[in-house]
Amino acid sequence: MSPIKTRKVGEVRPSQTIFSYGVGALIDLPNLSVVVTGLDDWQVRSNEARVVVEERLLRAIRNQIGPQVERMYTPPLLPPGQAMIATDAPEARIGVPVNLFPRWFVCPVCDQIAPWSDGIFELRGDHFHAERAKVVHLTCPGPRRRTPSAEAPTAKAKFFPQVVPARFLVACENGHLDDFPWLEFVHRGHAPCEHPHLTLTERSPAGEARDIWVTCEGCTIPARPLSDAFGEKARAQLPRCRGRRPHLRDFEERPCTCHLRPILLGASNLWFADVLTALAVPTAENRIDQVVEQGWNLFEDTPDLATLERDRRKFPEAFGDFRGVPSADLWAAIARKRQRDLSGELDDPADLKTPEWRLFAQPEQHTPTRDFQLREVAGPRGFSEALERVVLVERLREVRALIGFTRIDAPGEYGDTPDAVKPRRMRLARREPTWVPAAEVRGEGLFIQFREPAIQTWLQQPTIVQRDATFLAAHRAWRVARGLTPPSEQYPGARYVLLHTFAHVLMRRLVLECGYTAASLRERIYARNPWEHPRRPEPMAGILIYTAATDSEGTLGGLVTMGEPEALHRHLTAALFDAAFCTSDPLCAEHAPDNHGLAIHGAACHACLFAPETSCERGNKYLDRAMLVPTLSQPDLAFFTVPQ
């Protein structure tokens, strides 16, 4: 058992265990670096974690990682008011299990670098203060270059210096992570010497790789700078990936074909959450069926009507949403739900957006619930030729579930569908998981639907056809550079670029007045051409901007207010005017998607269009101001004209 797993070593917020520090992620604690272990090690109890119910999302999860998934749970939490607990208390085991990683440590006093398995390090911590846990060097001989005034440590005052994790790791595109191959690297790929003793010295305060040298004092081989490990040519000389999965404490059985890539501890591309997201939209025909759908975890194991009546008497608070509903009617709704599940009448589990689009495009047909309420309003004046409808989402519930993770490249780099990430997705457990971590957010939103005839007319323009081909070439080059096949797959098209750009310019404008920060707003793009899916021929052209700040309940109401006709007219006019110019023009306006695999965006940059990572669903790709409004270098691509 890892020495860390028996101690409480730090705290993170519940939402961070999914979006920032989920399974497989490294957490940089004050004195330690640890990796969050797989779901096999998590202990989820009813008094520590809450079941998250969203049937559509659960079906999508089963479609991706297997039908054995039964539940979604929130991360385990300590009871309120128990921030300081002794490490031997039972409550100290509540939380997310972690393991020491990396396993190599550097002593800042003697410069020795060695693995944990050498037995020269020891974990020490405070009984109550978790943040004081640290690893010390038991055999440190003292400074290598002692000054004349330095006194040698006495036997009574033995000095055990605190060591730090080695800040260089190696990873591959298949999600594997390993310690840097220090022995192989310093010995140039040859067998290590009989008694290796490595030191890591920095010959400059700059901290660059070329100034960091690895030396083996157990033999006469020359020291080697770490800069030799970086670059494409150097990567080919690094050893093949061993398929190490530190979060599962094992190695993958099938061999990995990737060459390792050096990466820094704490790098932003060390871990990306692969998250499925769904809105809790009503899918049943009447209110009782809808409430049963939302609270299905109460009923899925109920065998008969008698058991249902007994549970209602025994746990009245759990059935608060069904007050006044006869048990016979409730049992009939349960039977209808089971019949729908068996009959195959449900939507495609991989398509989470189509059911949402149908309700947004026909708001008068939705069944209001406590988590979903729509109100259609008149469109902004002056935009009737481009916009079909505006819908205010007064109540909204978003559920996100962690189904895996990637390294090096984010899931959005591979495409907009979960299937695109499957080849590079790292699993969450050694065995097939029966549950996944999830989080839910309640808030509000603003939905805008475009007129399909206007979209079709714009798409048929020769200049748009040519720009679309340029984006496709950049998309192909991007995928080829990352070894993804076939190159043309997952290309969203010019329709998506238009809607995506429109969402970004509007979000940037709304942030100024709606009361939310930029990172608290999120986009959801509904873009589909009628010829893309024969089974779902209806086209989609709309955007949803909604609140997505985690660890929060309710709504401020500011975003819905911005969707009223006069307010939306003012914001759209200002947003389109701002989009026509950028402080980086003319460089930004002249930028086009390149065919070198470096960027998939046109006229877009941090000064005009880029949004926080939590807000954009495609990693700030497929953006182009020129396709939205006329710009300095491309006046003939615009869907809108610049308001005067």
XYZ file of C-alpha atoms in Angstrom:
644
model
C 0.000 0.000 0.000
C 1.260 3.457 -0.829
C 2.502 5.453 2.165
C 0.345 8.360 1.034
C -2.946 6.491 0.935
C -3.071 6.051 4.693
C -2.737 9.774 5.381
C -4.781 12.807 4.542
C -2.470 14.891 2.361
C -4.496 17.880 1.172
C -7.769 19.307 -0.002
C -9.361 20.142 -3.348
C -12.861 21.335 -4.143
C -15.435 18.687 -5.197
C -15.683 19.972 -8.758
C -11.898 19.868 -9.129
C -11.950 16.094 -8.716
C -13.677 15.937 -12.101
C -12.503 18.891 -14.139
C -8.985 19.646 -12.863
C -7.782 16.838 -10.602
C -9.710 13.767 -11.669
C -8.525 10.181 -11.940
C -5.019 10.128 -13.427
C -4.283 13.801 -12.753
C -1.290 14.997 -10.769
C -1.931 17.260 -7.802
C 0.837 19.590 -6.754
C 0.526 19.787 -2.973
C 2.711 22.174 -0.931
C 5.458 19.581 -0.374
C 4.339 16.581 -2.432
C 3.185 15.554 -5.846
C 0.542 12.840 -5.995
C -1.569 11.164 -8.668
C -5.278 10.482 -8.169
C -5.764 6.724 -8.289
C -8.409 4.780 -10.192
C -12.000 4.169 -9.206
C -11.077 0.707 -7.852
C -9.566 2.474 -4.829
C -12.394 4.937 -4.232
C -14.799 4.240 -1.378
C -18.208 5.658 -2.208
C -20.743 5.433 0.601
C -24.252 6.851 0.708
C -23.406 9.250 3.539
C -20.332 10.585 1.719
C -21.423 10.785 -1.927
C -24.725 11.576 -3.613
C -26.236 9.835 -6.621
C -26.578 12.084 -9.674
C -29.545 11.151 -11.843
C -29.711 11.934 -15.547
C -30.900 9.021 -17.662
C -29.872 10.407 -21.053
C -26.325 10.972 -19.870
C -26.169 7.560 -18.209
C -27.157 5.896 -21.500
C -24.415 7.848 -23.283
C -21.881 6.726 -20.668
C -22.886 3.103 -21.105
C -22.557 3.502 -24.850
C -18.963 4.704 -24.392
C -17.445 2.623 -21.577
C -19.816 -0.310 -21.180
C -23.292 -1.353 -20.022
C -22.006 -2.278 -16.546
C -22.140 1.377 -15.406
C -25.010 1.651 -12.931
C -24.661 5.042 -11.268
C -23.126 8.488 -11.324
C -21.867 9.764 -7.969
C -20.593 13.066 -6.705
C -17.085 12.858 -5.205
C -16.983 11.789 -1.532
C -17.110 14.725 0.877
C -16.346 15.257 4.537
C -19.306 16.230 6.719
C -19.612 20.022 7.145
C -17.437 21.556 9.827
C -14.731 18.880 9.888
C -11.825 20.635 8.239
C -9.195 19.494 10.778
C -9.187 15.771 11.582
C -6.543 13.557 13.129
C -4.982 11.231 10.583
C -6.012 8.156 12.564
C -9.684 9.175 12.736
C -12.161 7.222 10.550
C -13.237 10.439 8.832
C -9.667 10.916 7.583
C -10.254 8.135 5.046
C -13.127 10.010 3.426
C -12.007 11.556 0.186
C -10.136 10.796 -3.001
C -7.253 8.290 -2.766
C -3.876 9.318 -4.156
C -0.456 7.784 -4.666
C 3.049 9.248 -4.689
C 4.103 10.281 -8.189
C 6.620 10.926 -9.574
C 8.624 8.290 -7.739
C 11.977 9.996 -8.272
C 13.081 12.735 -5.874
C 15.831 15.322 -5.860
C 17.628 16.399 -2.703
C 18.290 20.153 -2.907
C 21.185 19.832 -0.432
C 23.358 17.099 -1.982
C 21.773 17.173 -5.493
C 21.199 13.415 -5.466
C 18.311 12.149 -7.581
C 16.987 8.674 -6.808
C 13.781 6.623 -6.885
C 11.561 5.927 -3.888
C 12.433 2.230 -4.201
C 16.014 2.917 -3.062
C 14.735 3.258 0.499
C 16.628 6.458 1.245
C 13.467 8.586 1.551
C 10.767 8.684 4.210
C 7.346 10.284 4.355
C 6.736 12.470 7.388
C 3.656 14.451 8.314
C 1.815 16.290 11.049
C -0.926 14.516 12.996
C -3.427 17.303 12.317
C -1.959 19.580 9.639
C -2.185 17.720 6.358
C -0.378 20.425 4.421
C 2.825 19.718 6.347
C 3.333 16.207 4.944
C 6.723 15.929 3.256
C 9.397 13.492 2.102
C 12.871 13.683 3.643
C 16.273 12.323 2.621
C 17.553 9.932 5.304
C 21.076 9.447 3.952
C 21.942 12.982 2.886
C 25.687 13.584 3.377
C 25.238 17.338 3.452
C 26.098 20.068 0.953
C 28.430 18.967 -1.824
C 30.275 22.288 -1.724
C 30.590 23.318 1.910
C 31.704 26.845 2.710
C 34.547 27.301 5.247
C 32.134 28.713 7.830
C 29.685 25.814 7.524
C 29.675 23.486 10.486
C 29.357 19.726 10.051
C 26.119 18.329 11.473
C 26.553 16.517 14.762
C 25.148 13.085 15.523
C 22.577 14.563 17.906
C 21.362 17.087 15.337
C 21.144 14.839 12.282
C 19.815 16.855 9.372
C 17.153 15.233 7.167
C 16.503 17.677 4.320
C 13.170 17.811 2.575
C 13.337 16.531 -0.992
C 11.280 17.633 -3.987
C 9.725 15.543 -6.780
C 11.702 15.340 -10.009
C 10.074 17.866 -12.286
C 10.696 15.986 -15.539
C 8.390 13.155 -16.632
C 7.615 11.316 -19.855
C 4.202 10.694 -21.382
C 2.654 9.517 -24.639
C -0.455 10.282 -26.664
C -2.178 7.091 -25.479
C -2.447 8.454 -21.945
C 0.510 6.649 -20.373
C 2.739 8.436 -17.880
C 6.099 7.405 -16.481
C 9.105 8.684 -14.579
C 11.798 10.180 -16.729
C 14.278 7.392 -17.686
C 17.156 8.935 -15.760
C 19.427 5.887 -15.795
C 18.964 5.155 -19.492
C 19.317 8.820 -20.367
C 22.601 9.511 -18.572
C 24.114 6.209 -19.791
C 23.119 6.986 -23.415
C 20.854 3.962 -23.746
C 23.443 1.467 -22.495
C 23.117 -0.726 -19.431
C 23.586 1.247 -16.202
C 26.780 0.860 -14.267
C 26.995 -1.506 -11.314
C 26.517 1.159 -8.627
C 24.748 4.170 -10.176
C 24.654 7.354 -8.130
C 22.927 10.178 -9.999
C 23.082 13.880 -9.288
C 21.061 16.665 -10.888
C 22.745 20.050 -10.981
C 21.660 23.392 -12.376
C 24.490 25.421 -13.832
C 22.388 28.548 -14.250
C 19.531 30.157 -12.315
C 17.491 30.366 -15.542
C 16.116 26.848 -15.057
C 16.328 25.956 -18.753
C 16.822 22.346 -19.797
C 20.222 23.088 -21.340
C 21.459 24.313 -17.956
C 20.358 21.178 -16.051
C 22.893 18.340 -16.145
C 22.602 14.717 -15.041
C 25.749 13.043 -13.779
C 26.408 9.450 -12.723
C 29.097 9.485 -10.046
C 29.250 5.706 -10.015
C 31.087 5.602 -13.337
C 33.130 7.785 -15.650
C 30.465 8.475 -18.278
C 30.250 12.206 -19.070
C 27.403 14.315 -17.699
C 24.500 14.987 -20.027
C 22.241 18.052 -20.330
C 18.487 17.547 -20.270
C 18.166 19.550 -23.476
C 19.249 16.351 -25.261
C 15.834 14.864 -24.432
C 13.761 17.587 -26.099
C 12.854 17.945 -29.758
C 11.522 15.524 -32.350
C 14.945 14.032 -33.112
C 15.650 13.492 -29.433
C 12.220 11.942 -28.912
C 13.062 9.201 -31.398
C 16.074 8.300 -29.229
C 14.055 7.975 -26.028
C 12.910 4.467 -25.099
C 9.555 3.119 -26.204
C 6.599 3.668 -23.912
C 6.217 0.919 -21.309
C 2.484 1.497 -21.034
C 2.700 2.622 -17.422
C -0.525 3.697 -15.731
C 0.462 5.215 -12.374
C -3.157 5.937 -11.447
C -3.839 2.183 -11.669
C -0.390 1.160 -10.364
C 0.224 -1.189 -13.278
C 1.347 -1.450 -16.892
C -1.016 -1.962 -19.799
C -0.932 -5.497 -21.167
C -0.908 -4.594 -24.841
C 2.343 -2.938 -25.965
C 2.275 0.773 -26.696
C 3.663 1.847 -30.069
C 4.442 5.453 -29.091
C 7.802 7.006 -28.366
C 7.899 8.792 -25.043
C 7.706 12.560 -24.886
C 9.419 14.549 -22.100
C 7.021 16.745 -20.187
C 7.293 18.984 -17.142
C 5.576 18.222 -13.872
C 2.657 20.654 -13.736
C 2.452 21.180 -17.496
C -1.004 22.161 -18.729
C -1.128 19.270 -21.221
C -0.316 16.604 -18.645
C -3.987 15.756 -18.074
C -7.263 16.549 -19.813
C -10.642 15.387 -18.540
C -12.796 13.469 -21.021
C -16.226 14.603 -19.923
C -19.693 13.858 -21.266
C -22.173 16.700 -20.803
C -25.960 16.666 -21.023
C -28.731 19.077 -20.166
C -31.552 17.722 -18.033
C -34.304 18.223 -20.593
C -37.740 16.617 -20.160
C -38.183 13.598 -22.430
C -41.455 12.168 -21.088
C -44.923 13.134 -22.308
C -46.516 14.116 -18.986
C -45.379 15.546 -15.690
C -45.601 12.330 -13.640
C -43.507 10.422 -16.182
C -40.984 13.234 -16.228
C -40.605 13.335 -12.438
C -40.200 9.547 -12.400
C -37.485 9.899 -15.044
C -35.636 12.460 -12.934
C -35.851 10.377 -9.758
C -35.365 6.987 -11.354
C -32.782 5.911 -8.774
C -35.676 5.632 -6.279
C -37.657 3.236 -8.430
C -35.385 1.146 -10.623
C -35.104 -1.650 -8.007
C -38.741 -1.496 -6.846
C -40.289 -4.917 -7.619
C -44.002 -4.257 -7.058
C -46.690 -1.812 -5.920
C -46.639 -3.058 -2.322
C -42.939 -2.317 -1.996
C -43.507 1.152 -3.448
C -46.212 1.930 -0.883
C -43.999 0.661 1.940
C -41.056 2.831 0.805
C -43.305 5.902 0.609
C -44.420 5.394 4.197
C -40.893 4.655 5.436
C -39.060 7.457 3.581
C -41.588 10.252 3.016
C -38.915 12.913 2.508
C -37.403 11.010 -0.434
C -40.782 11.043 -2.204
C -41.488 14.708 -1.627
C -41.913 15.376 -5.362
C -44.795 12.892 -5.482
C -47.024 14.313 -2.767
C -50.647 13.946 -3.779
C -49.871 11.376 -6.490
C -51.642 8.065 -5.845
C -49.319 5.087 -5.583
C -51.209 3.326 -8.375
C -50.570 6.223 -10.792
C -46.943 6.333 -9.720
C -46.551 2.591 -10.279
C -48.107 2.960 -13.744
C -45.535 5.645 -14.594
C -42.748 3.324 -13.415
C -44.108 0.572 -15.659
C -44.216 2.942 -18.636
C -40.615 3.938 -18.006
C -39.481 0.313 -17.970
C -41.446 -0.392 -21.137
C -39.758 2.510 -22.932
C -36.354 1.210 -21.877
C -37.118 -2.288 -23.201
C -38.839 -1.254 -26.417
C -35.901 0.683 -27.840
C -37.967 3.854 -28.279
C -35.201 5.960 -26.787
C -33.032 8.320 -28.798
C -29.565 7.396 -29.972
C -27.503 7.385 -26.731
C -24.497 8.860 -28.526
C -26.512 11.875 -29.709
C -27.046 14.104 -26.689
C -27.782 17.321 -28.561
C -30.737 16.369 -30.803
C -33.313 15.975 -27.960
C -32.176 19.320 -26.562
C -32.429 20.996 -29.971
C -35.978 19.759 -30.521
C -37.148 21.361 -27.302
C -35.315 24.642 -27.899
C -36.643 24.837 -31.464
C -40.199 24.113 -30.252
C -40.336 25.626 -26.760
C -44.143 25.578 -26.592
C -44.075 21.757 -26.511
C -41.809 21.329 -23.506
C -42.989 20.137 -20.097
C -41.752 22.619 -17.459
C -39.903 21.051 -14.542
C -37.978 22.416 -11.592
C -34.784 21.975 -13.643
C -35.959 23.114 -17.083
C -38.138 26.085 -17.968
C -38.249 27.904 -21.297
C -39.810 31.191 -22.374
C -39.769 32.334 -25.976
C -39.508 36.073 -26.602
C -39.577 38.260 -29.674
C -36.373 38.468 -31.648
C -34.229 41.602 -31.655
C -35.257 44.198 -34.213
C -33.135 44.381 -37.328
C -32.140 40.687 -37.189
C -35.336 39.017 -38.409
C -33.760 37.885 -41.693
C -30.969 36.000 -39.905
C -32.495 34.819 -36.615
C -35.490 32.505 -36.276
C -36.201 32.668 -32.552
C -34.848 33.610 -29.163
C -35.619 31.406 -26.164
C -34.842 32.338 -22.566
C -33.865 29.297 -20.511
C -34.978 30.424 -17.077
C -34.062 27.167 -15.374
C -31.377 24.801 -16.518
C -29.501 21.839 -15.064
C -26.294 20.577 -16.611
C -24.746 17.233 -15.642
C -21.172 16.315 -16.480
C -19.581 12.916 -15.986
C -15.921 11.922 -16.164
C -15.477 8.845 -18.390
C -11.710 8.977 -18.951
C -8.844 11.312 -19.655
C -6.185 12.070 -22.243
C -2.663 13.404 -22.164
C -0.717 15.628 -24.585
C -3.878 16.562 -26.567
C -7.298 17.492 -25.164
C -10.367 15.427 -26.155
C -11.672 18.356 -28.188
C -8.605 18.084 -30.429
C -9.903 14.777 -31.788
C -13.438 15.836 -32.624
C -16.840 16.855 -31.313
C -18.167 13.339 -30.646
C -17.178 10.956 -27.824
C -16.338 8.235 -30.354
C -13.528 10.396 -31.740
C -11.678 10.239 -28.409
C -11.976 6.484 -27.855
C -8.602 5.488 -29.378
C -6.725 7.851 -27.039
C -8.949 7.693 -23.959
C -7.339 6.282 -20.829
C -9.607 4.203 -18.627
C -10.568 5.098 -15.058
C -10.205 1.676 -13.420
C -8.492 -1.680 -13.816
C -11.843 -3.433 -13.921
C -14.849 -2.198 -15.859
C -16.255 0.582 -13.641
C -19.788 0.315 -12.294
C -19.986 4.043 -11.565
C -18.352 7.285 -12.695
C -17.800 10.648 -10.957
C -20.256 13.372 -11.912
C -21.208 16.944 -11.056
C -24.267 19.037 -11.735
C -24.804 22.760 -12.172
C -28.065 24.691 -12.037
C -28.303 27.991 -13.805
C -29.834 29.822 -16.750
C -29.250 30.239 -20.451
C -29.978 32.038 -23.697
C -30.785 30.124 -26.902
C -30.684 31.719 -30.364
C -31.832 29.859 -33.474
C -30.743 30.900 -36.968
C -32.996 30.824 -40.034
C -32.161 27.779 -42.122
C -32.809 29.456 -45.545
C -30.356 32.221 -44.642
C -27.756 29.645 -43.621
C -28.224 27.677 -46.860
C -27.922 30.785 -49.024
C -24.733 31.800 -47.264
C -23.186 28.311 -47.526
C -23.691 28.245 -51.311
C -21.657 31.384 -51.952
C -18.433 30.595 -53.916
C -16.276 32.489 -51.424
C -17.680 30.420 -48.536
C -17.142 27.189 -50.461
C -13.508 28.158 -50.962
C -13.049 29.175 -47.309
C -14.653 25.905 -46.246
C -12.105 24.016 -48.353
C -9.305 25.974 -46.661
C -10.619 25.002 -43.221
C -10.896 21.360 -44.330
C -7.273 21.356 -45.489
C -6.170 22.781 -42.127
C -8.304 20.189 -40.336
C -6.693 17.371 -42.324
C -3.192 18.672 -41.635
C -3.995 18.941 -37.921
C -5.100 15.311 -37.727
C -2.210 14.032 -39.862
C 0.271 15.797 -37.577
C -1.231 13.910 -34.624
C -1.513 10.535 -36.306
C -5.335 10.554 -36.436
C -7.094 8.693 -39.242
C -8.960 9.201 -41.461
C -7.785 12.819 -41.821
C -11.127 14.266 -42.955
C -13.182 12.744 -40.135
C -14.776 14.963 -37.476
C -14.666 18.082 -39.640
C -17.564 20.302 -38.440
C -17.921 22.457 -41.582
C -18.494 26.137 -42.337
C -21.891 26.115 -40.591
C -20.191 25.264 -37.325
C -17.493 27.910 -37.824
C -20.176 30.584 -38.253
C -22.188 29.555 -35.192
C -19.088 29.018 -33.082
C -17.734 32.472 -33.914
C -21.124 34.065 -33.231
C -21.247 32.391 -29.805
C -17.797 33.690 -28.879
C -18.410 37.310 -29.843
C -21.743 37.308 -28.016
C -20.266 35.710 -24.881
C -17.521 38.312 -24.736
C -20.142 41.045 -24.924
C -22.548 39.540 -22.403
C -19.825 39.161 -19.791
C -19.608 42.948 -19.545
C -23.176 43.262 -18.208
C -24.694 39.910 -17.216
C -22.933 39.630 -13.843
C -21.002 36.426 -14.590
C -17.302 36.069 -15.257
C -16.037 34.865 -18.635
C -15.144 31.457 -17.220
C -18.667 31.049 -15.792
C -20.348 31.133 -19.204
C -20.284 28.170 -21.538
C -21.386 27.551 -25.114
C -23.262 24.646 -26.654
C -23.315 24.664 -30.445
C -26.119 22.964 -32.394
C -24.824 22.680 -35.960
C -25.827 19.968 -38.426
C -26.317 19.953 -42.179
C -29.408 18.102 -43.467
C -27.312 15.660 -45.513
C -24.957 14.585 -42.721
C -27.190 12.050 -40.941
C -29.771 10.133 -42.997
C -31.554 8.955 -39.837
C -31.764 12.529 -38.485
C -32.384 14.671 -41.562
C -33.488 17.837 -39.758
C -30.775 20.528 -39.859
C -29.621 22.354 -36.752
C -28.378 25.924 -36.539
C -28.395 27.473 -33.084
C -26.340 28.321 -30.034
C -26.936 28.088 -26.313
C -24.992 30.297 -23.927
C -25.519 29.258 -20.320
C -24.019 29.476 -16.868
C -21.606 26.692 -16.105
C -19.825 27.708 -12.904
C -19.295 24.613 -10.757
C -19.929 24.393 -7.014
C -22.907 26.741 -7.345
C -26.647 26.469 -7.176
C -29.299 28.668 -8.723
C -28.933 31.688 -10.953
C -28.357 35.403 -10.776
C -30.917 36.099 -13.484
C -28.599 38.430 -15.351
C -28.096 36.225 -18.398
C -31.830 35.775 -19.013
C -32.345 39.516 -18.730
C -29.816 40.053 -21.509
C -32.060 38.041 -23.860
C -34.995 40.429 -23.772
C -35.591 42.005 -27.238
C -34.226 45.488 -26.617
C -31.270 44.318 -24.539
C -30.353 41.607 -27.042
C -30.562 44.089 -29.923
C -28.126 46.358 -28.118
C -25.697 43.563 -27.335
C -25.808 41.961 -30.775
C -25.203 45.292 -32.453
C -22.241 46.036 -30.214
C -20.849 42.499 -30.489
C -20.878 42.503 -34.309
C -19.349 45.966 -34.431
C -16.548 44.863 -32.086
C -15.961 41.709 -34.158
C -15.156 43.722 -37.272
C -11.981 45.061 -35.703
C -9.241 43.669 -33.501
C -6.372 45.401 -31.732
C -4.072 42.926 -33.483
C -5.260 43.915 -36.962
C -4.076 43.696 -39.673
C -2.233 40.541 -38.524
C -5.346 38.978 -37.031
C -7.583 39.854 -39.998
C -5.064 38.390 -42.459
C -4.681 35.102 -40.585
C -6.021 32.071 -42.464
C -6.206 28.382 -41.475
C -2.805 26.894 -42.308
C -1.982 23.510 -43.779
C 0.978 22.850 -41.465
C -1.095 21.328 -38.668
C -0.529 24.240 -36.296
C -3.880 26.083 -36.185
C -7.457 25.591 -37.334
C -8.790 29.121 -37.139
C -8.965 32.147 -39.370
C -9.211 35.735 -38.173
C -9.206 35.051 -34.444
C -6.860 35.662 -31.516
C -6.839 36.278 -27.769
C -7.645 39.944 -28.290
C -10.911 39.362 -30.147
C -12.373 35.831 -30.034
C -10.577 33.320 -27.840
C -12.492 32.294 -24.705
C -11.442 30.489 -21.501
C -10.959 26.738 -21.827
C -13.972 26.109 -19.601
C -16.214 28.087 -21.954
C -15.307 26.765 -25.408
C -16.321 23.277 -26.490
C -13.661 22.997 -29.230
C -10.541 24.491 -27.691
C -10.734 27.839 -29.521
C -10.563 26.177 -32.932
C -12.886 26.650 -35.917
C -13.235 30.396 -35.369
C -13.178 33.124 -38.036
C -14.367 36.716 -37.695
C -14.327 37.070 -41.476
C -17.175 34.546 -41.797
C -19.259 36.575 -39.362
C -18.692 40.212 -40.344
C -16.560 41.987 -42.986
C -12.948 42.436 -41.896
C -10.056 44.484 -43.250
C -8.730 41.683 -45.465
C -11.860 39.563 -46.136
C -14.959 41.703 -46.781
C -16.812 39.132 -48.928
C -17.280 36.194 -46.490
C -19.568 37.743 -43.886
C -22.957 36.390 -42.855
C -23.861 39.667 -41.108
C -23.226 43.258 -42.098
C -21.534 45.540 -39.597
C -24.158 47.664 -37.792
C -23.689 51.401 -38.159
